[in-house]
Short mmCIF file of N, CA and C in Angstrom, two decimals:
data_model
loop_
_atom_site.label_atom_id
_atom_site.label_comp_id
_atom_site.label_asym_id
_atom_site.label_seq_id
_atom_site.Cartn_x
_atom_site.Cartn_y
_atom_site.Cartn_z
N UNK A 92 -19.44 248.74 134.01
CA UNK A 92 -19.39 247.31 133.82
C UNK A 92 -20.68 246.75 133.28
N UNK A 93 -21.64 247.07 133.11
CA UNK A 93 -23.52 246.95 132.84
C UNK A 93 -23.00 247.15 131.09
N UNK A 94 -22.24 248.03 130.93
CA UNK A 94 -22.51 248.15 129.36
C UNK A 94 -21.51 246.83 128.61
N UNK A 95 -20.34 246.51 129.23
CA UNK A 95 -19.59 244.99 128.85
C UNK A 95 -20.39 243.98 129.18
N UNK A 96 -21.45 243.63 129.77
CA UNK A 96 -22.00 242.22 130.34
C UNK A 96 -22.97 241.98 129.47
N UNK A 97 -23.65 243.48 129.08
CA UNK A 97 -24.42 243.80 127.59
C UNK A 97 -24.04 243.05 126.40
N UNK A 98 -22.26 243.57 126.47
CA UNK A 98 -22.01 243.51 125.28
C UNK A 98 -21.82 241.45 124.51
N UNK A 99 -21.19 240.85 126.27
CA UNK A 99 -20.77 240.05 126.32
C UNK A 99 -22.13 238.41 126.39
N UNK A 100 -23.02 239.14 126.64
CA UNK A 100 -24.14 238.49 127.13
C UNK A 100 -25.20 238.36 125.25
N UNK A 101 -25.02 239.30 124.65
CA UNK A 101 -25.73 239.31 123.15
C UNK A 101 -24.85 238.28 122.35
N UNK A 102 -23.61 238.56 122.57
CA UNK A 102 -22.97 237.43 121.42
C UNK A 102 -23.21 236.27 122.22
N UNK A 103 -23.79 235.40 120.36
CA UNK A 103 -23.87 234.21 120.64
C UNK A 103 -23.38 233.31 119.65
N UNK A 104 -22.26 231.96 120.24
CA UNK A 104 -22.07 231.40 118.94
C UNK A 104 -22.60 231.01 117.66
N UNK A 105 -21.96 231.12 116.53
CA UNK A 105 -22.75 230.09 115.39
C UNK A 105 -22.46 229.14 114.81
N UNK A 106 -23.60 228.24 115.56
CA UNK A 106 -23.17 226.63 115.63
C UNK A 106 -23.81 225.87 114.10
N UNK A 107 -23.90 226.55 113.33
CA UNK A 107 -24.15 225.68 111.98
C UNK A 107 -22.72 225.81 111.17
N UNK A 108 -23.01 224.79 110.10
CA UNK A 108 -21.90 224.58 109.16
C UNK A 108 -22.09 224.87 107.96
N UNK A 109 -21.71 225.41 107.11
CA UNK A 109 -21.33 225.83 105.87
C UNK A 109 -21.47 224.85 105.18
N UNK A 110 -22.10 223.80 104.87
CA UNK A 110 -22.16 222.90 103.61
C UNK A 110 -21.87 223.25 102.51
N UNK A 111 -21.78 224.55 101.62
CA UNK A 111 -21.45 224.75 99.93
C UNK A 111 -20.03 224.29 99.98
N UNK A 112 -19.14 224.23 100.72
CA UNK A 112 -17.88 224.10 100.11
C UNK A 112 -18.01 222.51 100.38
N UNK A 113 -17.97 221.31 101.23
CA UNK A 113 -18.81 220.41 101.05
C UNK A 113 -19.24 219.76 99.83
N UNK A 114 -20.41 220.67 99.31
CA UNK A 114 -21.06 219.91 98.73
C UNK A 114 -20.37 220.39 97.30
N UNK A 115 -19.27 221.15 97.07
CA UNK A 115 -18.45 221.47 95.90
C UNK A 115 -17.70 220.74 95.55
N UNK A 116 -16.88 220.15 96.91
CA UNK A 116 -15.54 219.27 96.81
C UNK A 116 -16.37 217.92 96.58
N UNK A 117 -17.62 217.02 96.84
CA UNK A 117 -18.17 216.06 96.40
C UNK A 117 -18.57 216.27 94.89
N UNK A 118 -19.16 217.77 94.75
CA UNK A 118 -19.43 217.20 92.97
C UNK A 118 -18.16 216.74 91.90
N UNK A 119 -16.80 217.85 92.74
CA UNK A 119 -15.60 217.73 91.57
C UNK A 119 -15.54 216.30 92.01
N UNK A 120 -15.49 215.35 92.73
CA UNK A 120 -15.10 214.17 92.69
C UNK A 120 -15.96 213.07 92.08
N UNK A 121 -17.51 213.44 92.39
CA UNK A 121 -17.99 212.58 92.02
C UNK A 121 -17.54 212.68 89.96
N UNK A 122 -17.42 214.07 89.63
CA UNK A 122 -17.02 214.51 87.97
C UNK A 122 -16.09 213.86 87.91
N UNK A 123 -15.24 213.77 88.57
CA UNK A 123 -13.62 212.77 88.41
C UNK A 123 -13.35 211.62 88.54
N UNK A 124 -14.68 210.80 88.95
CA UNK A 124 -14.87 209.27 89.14
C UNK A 124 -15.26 209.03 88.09
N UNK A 125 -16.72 209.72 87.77
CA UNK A 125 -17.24 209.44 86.18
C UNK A 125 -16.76 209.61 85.39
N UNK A 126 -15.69 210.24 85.01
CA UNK A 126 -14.63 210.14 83.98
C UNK A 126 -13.41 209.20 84.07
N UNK A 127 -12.62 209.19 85.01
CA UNK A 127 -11.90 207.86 85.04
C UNK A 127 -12.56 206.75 85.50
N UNK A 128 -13.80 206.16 85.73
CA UNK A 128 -14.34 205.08 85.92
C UNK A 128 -14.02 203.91 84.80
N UNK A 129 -14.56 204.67 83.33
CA UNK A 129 -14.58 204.02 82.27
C UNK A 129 -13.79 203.50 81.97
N UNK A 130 -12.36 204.34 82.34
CA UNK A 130 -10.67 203.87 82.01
C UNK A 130 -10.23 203.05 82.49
N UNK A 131 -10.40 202.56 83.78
CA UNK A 131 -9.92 201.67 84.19
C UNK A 131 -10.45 200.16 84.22
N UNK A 132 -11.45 200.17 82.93
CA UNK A 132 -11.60 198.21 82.46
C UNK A 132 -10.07 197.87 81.91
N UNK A 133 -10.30 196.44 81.74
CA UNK A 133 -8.96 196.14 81.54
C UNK A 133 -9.14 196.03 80.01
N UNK A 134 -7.80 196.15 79.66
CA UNK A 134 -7.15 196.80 78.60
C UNK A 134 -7.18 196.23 77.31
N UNK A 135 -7.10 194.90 77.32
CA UNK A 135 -7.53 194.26 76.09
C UNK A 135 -8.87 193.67 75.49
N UNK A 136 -8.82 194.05 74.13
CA UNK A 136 -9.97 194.14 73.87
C UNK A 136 -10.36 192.82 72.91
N UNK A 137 -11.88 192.49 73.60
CA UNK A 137 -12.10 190.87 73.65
C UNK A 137 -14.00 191.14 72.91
N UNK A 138 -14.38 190.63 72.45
CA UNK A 138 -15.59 190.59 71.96
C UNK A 138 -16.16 189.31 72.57
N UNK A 139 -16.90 189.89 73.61
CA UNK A 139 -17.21 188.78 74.69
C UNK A 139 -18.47 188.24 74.49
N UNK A 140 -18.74 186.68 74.44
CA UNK A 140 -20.16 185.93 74.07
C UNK A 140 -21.20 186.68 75.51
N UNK A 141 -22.36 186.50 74.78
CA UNK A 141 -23.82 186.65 75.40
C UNK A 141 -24.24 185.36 76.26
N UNK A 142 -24.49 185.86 77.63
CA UNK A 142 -24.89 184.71 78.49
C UNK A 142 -25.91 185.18 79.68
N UNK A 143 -26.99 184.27 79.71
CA UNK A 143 -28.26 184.66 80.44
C UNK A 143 -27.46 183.96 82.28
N UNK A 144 -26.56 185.02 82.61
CA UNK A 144 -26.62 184.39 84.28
C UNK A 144 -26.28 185.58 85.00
N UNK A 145 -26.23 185.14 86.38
CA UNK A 145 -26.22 186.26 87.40
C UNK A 145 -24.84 186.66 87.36
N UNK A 146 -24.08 188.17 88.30
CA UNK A 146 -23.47 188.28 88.13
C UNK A 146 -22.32 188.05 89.12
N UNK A 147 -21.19 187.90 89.22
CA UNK A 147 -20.74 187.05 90.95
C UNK A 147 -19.64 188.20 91.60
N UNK A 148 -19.42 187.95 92.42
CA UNK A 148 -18.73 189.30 93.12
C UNK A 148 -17.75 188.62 94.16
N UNK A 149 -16.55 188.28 93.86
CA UNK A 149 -15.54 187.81 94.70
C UNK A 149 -15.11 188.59 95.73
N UNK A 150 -14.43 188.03 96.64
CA UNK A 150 -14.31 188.66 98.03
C UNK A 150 -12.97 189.77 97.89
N UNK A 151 -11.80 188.50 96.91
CA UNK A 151 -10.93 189.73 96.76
C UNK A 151 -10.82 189.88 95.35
N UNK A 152 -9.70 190.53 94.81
CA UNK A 152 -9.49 190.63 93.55
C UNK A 152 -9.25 189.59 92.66
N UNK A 153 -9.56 189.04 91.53
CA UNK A 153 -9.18 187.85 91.26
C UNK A 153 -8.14 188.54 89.85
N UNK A 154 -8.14 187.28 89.50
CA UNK A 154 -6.77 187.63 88.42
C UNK A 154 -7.80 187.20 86.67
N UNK A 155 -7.32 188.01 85.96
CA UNK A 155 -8.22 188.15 84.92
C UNK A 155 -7.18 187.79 83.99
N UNK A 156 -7.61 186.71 83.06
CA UNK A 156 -6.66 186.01 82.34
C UNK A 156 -7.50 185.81 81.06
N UNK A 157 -7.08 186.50 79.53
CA UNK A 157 -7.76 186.91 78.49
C UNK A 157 -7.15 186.00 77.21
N UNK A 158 -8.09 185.65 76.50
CA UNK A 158 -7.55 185.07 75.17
C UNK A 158 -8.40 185.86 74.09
N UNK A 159 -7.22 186.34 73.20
CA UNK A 159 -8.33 187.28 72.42
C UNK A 159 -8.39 186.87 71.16
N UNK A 160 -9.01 186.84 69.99
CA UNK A 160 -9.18 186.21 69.25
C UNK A 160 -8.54 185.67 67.95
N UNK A 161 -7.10 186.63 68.25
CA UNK A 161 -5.68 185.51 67.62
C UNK A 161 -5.19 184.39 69.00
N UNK A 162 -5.96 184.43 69.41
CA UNK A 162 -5.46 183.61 70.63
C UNK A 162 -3.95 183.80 71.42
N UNK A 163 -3.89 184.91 71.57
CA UNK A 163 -2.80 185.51 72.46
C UNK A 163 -3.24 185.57 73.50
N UNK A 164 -2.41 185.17 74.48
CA UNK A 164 -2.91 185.06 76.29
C UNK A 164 -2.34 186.32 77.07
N UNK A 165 -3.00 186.67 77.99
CA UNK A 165 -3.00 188.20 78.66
C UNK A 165 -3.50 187.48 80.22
N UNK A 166 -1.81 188.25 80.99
CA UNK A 166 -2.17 187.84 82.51
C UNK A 166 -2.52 189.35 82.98
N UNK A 167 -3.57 190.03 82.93
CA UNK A 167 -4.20 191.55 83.22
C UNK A 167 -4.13 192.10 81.86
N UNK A 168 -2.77 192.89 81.87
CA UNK A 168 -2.58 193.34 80.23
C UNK A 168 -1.31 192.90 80.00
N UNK A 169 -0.88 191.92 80.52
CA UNK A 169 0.67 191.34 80.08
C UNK A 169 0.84 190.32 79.39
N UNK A 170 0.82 190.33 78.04
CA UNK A 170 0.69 189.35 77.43
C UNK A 170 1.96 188.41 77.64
N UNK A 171 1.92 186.93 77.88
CA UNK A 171 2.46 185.92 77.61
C UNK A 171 2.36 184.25 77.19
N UNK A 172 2.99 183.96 77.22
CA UNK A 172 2.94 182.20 76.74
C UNK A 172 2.49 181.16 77.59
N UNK A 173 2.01 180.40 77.04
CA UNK A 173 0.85 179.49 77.98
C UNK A 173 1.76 178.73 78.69
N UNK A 174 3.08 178.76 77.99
CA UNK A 174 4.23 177.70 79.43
C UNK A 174 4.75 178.52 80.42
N UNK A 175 4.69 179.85 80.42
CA UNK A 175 4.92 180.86 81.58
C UNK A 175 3.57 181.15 82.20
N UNK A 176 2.96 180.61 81.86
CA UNK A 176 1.26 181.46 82.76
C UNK A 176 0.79 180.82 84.05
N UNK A 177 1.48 179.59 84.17
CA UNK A 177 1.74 179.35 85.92
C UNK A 177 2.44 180.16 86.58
N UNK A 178 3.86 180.14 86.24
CA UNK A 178 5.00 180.99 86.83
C UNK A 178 4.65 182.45 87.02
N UNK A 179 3.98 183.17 85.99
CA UNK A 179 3.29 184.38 85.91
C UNK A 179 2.28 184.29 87.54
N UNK A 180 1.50 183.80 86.98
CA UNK A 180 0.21 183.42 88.48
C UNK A 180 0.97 183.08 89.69
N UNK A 181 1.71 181.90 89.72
CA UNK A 181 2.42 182.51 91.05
C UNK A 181 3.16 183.44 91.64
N UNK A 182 4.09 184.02 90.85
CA UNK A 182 4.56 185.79 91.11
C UNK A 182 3.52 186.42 91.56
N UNK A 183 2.22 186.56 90.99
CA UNK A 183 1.44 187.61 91.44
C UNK A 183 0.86 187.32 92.22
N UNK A 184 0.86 186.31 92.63
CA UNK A 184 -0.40 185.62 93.83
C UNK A 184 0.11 185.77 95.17
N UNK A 185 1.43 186.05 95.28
CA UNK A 185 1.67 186.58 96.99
C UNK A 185 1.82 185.27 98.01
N UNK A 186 1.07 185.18 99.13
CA UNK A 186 0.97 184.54 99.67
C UNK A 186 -0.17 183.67 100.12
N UNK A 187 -1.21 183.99 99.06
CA UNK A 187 -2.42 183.06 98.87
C UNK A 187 -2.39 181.81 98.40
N UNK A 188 -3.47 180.79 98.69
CA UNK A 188 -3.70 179.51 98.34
C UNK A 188 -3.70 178.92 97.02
N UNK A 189 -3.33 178.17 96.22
CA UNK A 189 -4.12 177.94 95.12
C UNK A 189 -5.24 177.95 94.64
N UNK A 190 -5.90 176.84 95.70
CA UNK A 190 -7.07 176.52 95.66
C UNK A 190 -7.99 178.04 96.14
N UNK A 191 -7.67 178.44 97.08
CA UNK A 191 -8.89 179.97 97.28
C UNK A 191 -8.50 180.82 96.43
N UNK A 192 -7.51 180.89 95.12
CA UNK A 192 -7.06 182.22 94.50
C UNK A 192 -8.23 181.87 92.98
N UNK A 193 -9.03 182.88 93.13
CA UNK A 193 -10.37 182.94 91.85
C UNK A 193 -9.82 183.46 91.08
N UNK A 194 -9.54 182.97 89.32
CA UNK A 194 -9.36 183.49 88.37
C UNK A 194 -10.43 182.86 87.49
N UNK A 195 -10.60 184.08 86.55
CA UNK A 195 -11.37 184.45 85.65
C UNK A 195 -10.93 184.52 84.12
N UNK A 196 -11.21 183.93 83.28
CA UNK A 196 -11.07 183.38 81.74
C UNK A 196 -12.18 183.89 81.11
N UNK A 197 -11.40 185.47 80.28
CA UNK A 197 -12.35 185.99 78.96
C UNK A 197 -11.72 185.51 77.73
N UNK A 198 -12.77 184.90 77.24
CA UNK A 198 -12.72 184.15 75.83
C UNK A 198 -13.11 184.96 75.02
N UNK A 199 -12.09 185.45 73.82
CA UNK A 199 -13.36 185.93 72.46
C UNK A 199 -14.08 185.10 72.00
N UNK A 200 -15.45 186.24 71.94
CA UNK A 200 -16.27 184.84 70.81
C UNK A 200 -16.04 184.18 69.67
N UNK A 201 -14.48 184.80 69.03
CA UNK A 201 -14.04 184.35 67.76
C UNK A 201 -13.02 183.12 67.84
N UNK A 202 -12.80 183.09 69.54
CA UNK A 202 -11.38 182.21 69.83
C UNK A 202 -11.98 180.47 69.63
N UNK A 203 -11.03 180.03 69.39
CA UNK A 203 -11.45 178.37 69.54
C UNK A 203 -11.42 177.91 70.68
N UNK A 204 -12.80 177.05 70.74
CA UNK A 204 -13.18 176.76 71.97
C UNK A 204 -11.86 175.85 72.35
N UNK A 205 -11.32 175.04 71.89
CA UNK A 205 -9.81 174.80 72.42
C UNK A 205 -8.54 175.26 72.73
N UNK A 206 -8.53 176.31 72.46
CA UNK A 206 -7.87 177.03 73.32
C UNK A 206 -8.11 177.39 74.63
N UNK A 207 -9.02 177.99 74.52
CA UNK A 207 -9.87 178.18 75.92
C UNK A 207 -9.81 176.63 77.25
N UNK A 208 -10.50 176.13 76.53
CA UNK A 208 -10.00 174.59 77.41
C UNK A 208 -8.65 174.30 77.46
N UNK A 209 -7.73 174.63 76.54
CA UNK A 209 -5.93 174.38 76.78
C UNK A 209 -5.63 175.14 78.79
N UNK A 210 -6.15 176.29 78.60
CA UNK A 210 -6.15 177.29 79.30
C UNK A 210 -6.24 177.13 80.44
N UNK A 211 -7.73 176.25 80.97
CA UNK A 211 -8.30 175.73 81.64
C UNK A 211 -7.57 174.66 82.42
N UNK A 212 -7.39 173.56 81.83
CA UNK A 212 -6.09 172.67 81.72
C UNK A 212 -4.92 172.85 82.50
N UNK A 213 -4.62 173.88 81.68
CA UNK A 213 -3.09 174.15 82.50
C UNK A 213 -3.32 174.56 84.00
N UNK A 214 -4.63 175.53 83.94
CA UNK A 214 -4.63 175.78 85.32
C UNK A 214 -4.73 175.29 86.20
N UNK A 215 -5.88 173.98 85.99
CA UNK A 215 -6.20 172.81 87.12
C UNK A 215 -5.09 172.15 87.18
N UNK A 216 -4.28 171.92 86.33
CA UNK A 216 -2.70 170.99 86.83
C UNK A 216 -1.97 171.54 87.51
N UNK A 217 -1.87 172.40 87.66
CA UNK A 217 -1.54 173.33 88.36
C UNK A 217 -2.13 173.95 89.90
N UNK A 218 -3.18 173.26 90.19
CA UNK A 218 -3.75 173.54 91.76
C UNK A 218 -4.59 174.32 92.10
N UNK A 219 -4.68 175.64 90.67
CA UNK A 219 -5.48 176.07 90.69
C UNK A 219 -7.43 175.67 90.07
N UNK A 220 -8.26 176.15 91.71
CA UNK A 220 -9.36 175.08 91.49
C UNK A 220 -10.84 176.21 91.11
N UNK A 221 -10.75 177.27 91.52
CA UNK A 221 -11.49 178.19 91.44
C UNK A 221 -11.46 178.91 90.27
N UNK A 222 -11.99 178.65 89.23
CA UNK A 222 -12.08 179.33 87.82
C UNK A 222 -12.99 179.91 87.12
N UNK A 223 -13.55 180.64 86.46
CA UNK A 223 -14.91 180.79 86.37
C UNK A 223 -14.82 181.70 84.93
N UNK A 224 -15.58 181.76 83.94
CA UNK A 224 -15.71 181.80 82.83
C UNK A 224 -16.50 183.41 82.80
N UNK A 225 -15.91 184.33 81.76
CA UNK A 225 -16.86 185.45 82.08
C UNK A 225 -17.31 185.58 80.67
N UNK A 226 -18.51 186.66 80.66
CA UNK A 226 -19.54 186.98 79.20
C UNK A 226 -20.20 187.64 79.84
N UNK A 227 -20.54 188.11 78.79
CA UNK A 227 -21.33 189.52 78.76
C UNK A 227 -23.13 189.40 78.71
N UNK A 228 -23.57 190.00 79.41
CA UNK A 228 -25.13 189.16 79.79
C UNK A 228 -25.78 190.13 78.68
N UNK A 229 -26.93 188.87 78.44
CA UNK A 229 -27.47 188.81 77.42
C UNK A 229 -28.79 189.44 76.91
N UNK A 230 -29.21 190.70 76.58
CA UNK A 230 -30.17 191.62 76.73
C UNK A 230 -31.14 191.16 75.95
N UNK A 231 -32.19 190.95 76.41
CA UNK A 231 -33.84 190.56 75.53
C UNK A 231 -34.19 192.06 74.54
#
């Protein structure tokens, strides 16, 4: 029995962890973020004015509403008509407020500034009060 208590008494667990597999499964992901990161801006393509301001960061998602410089209107990437773009906004808005639901208006720099204000317009008659204008900041 002296030679089992031997045997039983030398083994000792091993309490560390293997980090390479770890730190393998983080690089393929972090490789798979940096490649679909890029893809997922939104979809239409807007040549956005230069503007010296900070940048703002809403709490939830807001709704991104595009005029591009034939002046076609885009509710994400769904293009439609400025007399459906309430009805549009409320479908997607769920069960949120008017007034707390933040949408966001990209203007091309080629679009007429009246359109853009048409845009605007419709939305505040509409209840919606939180709006905010986006561009592309402006590098010295």
């Amino acid at each position: 029995m002296s030679a089992q208590n031997k045997r039983t008494s030398a083994y000792k667990p091993l309490a560390d962890i293997n980090m390479t597999p770890f730190i393998d499964v983080m690089m393929v992901l972090l490789i798979i973020f940096m490649v679909t990161a890029p893809l997922m801006t939104v979809g239409v393509k807007v040549d956005l004015p230069k503007a010296d301001a900070s940048e703002v960061r809403p709490k939830e998602e807001p709704f991104t509403i595009t005029v591009n410089k034939d002046g076609d209107l885009y509710v994400g990437q769904d293009k439609v008509a400025i007399t459906e773009l309430i009805a549009r906004l409320n479908n997607r808005r769920g069960d949120g407020s008017k007034e707390e639901q933040r949408i966001f208006i990209r203007g091309d720099r080629q679009v007429n500034y009246g359109q853009v204000m048409k845009v605007m317009s419709v939305l505040t008659k509409a209840g919606f009060t939180k709006i905010a204008m986006i561009a592309e900041r402006d590098t010295p």
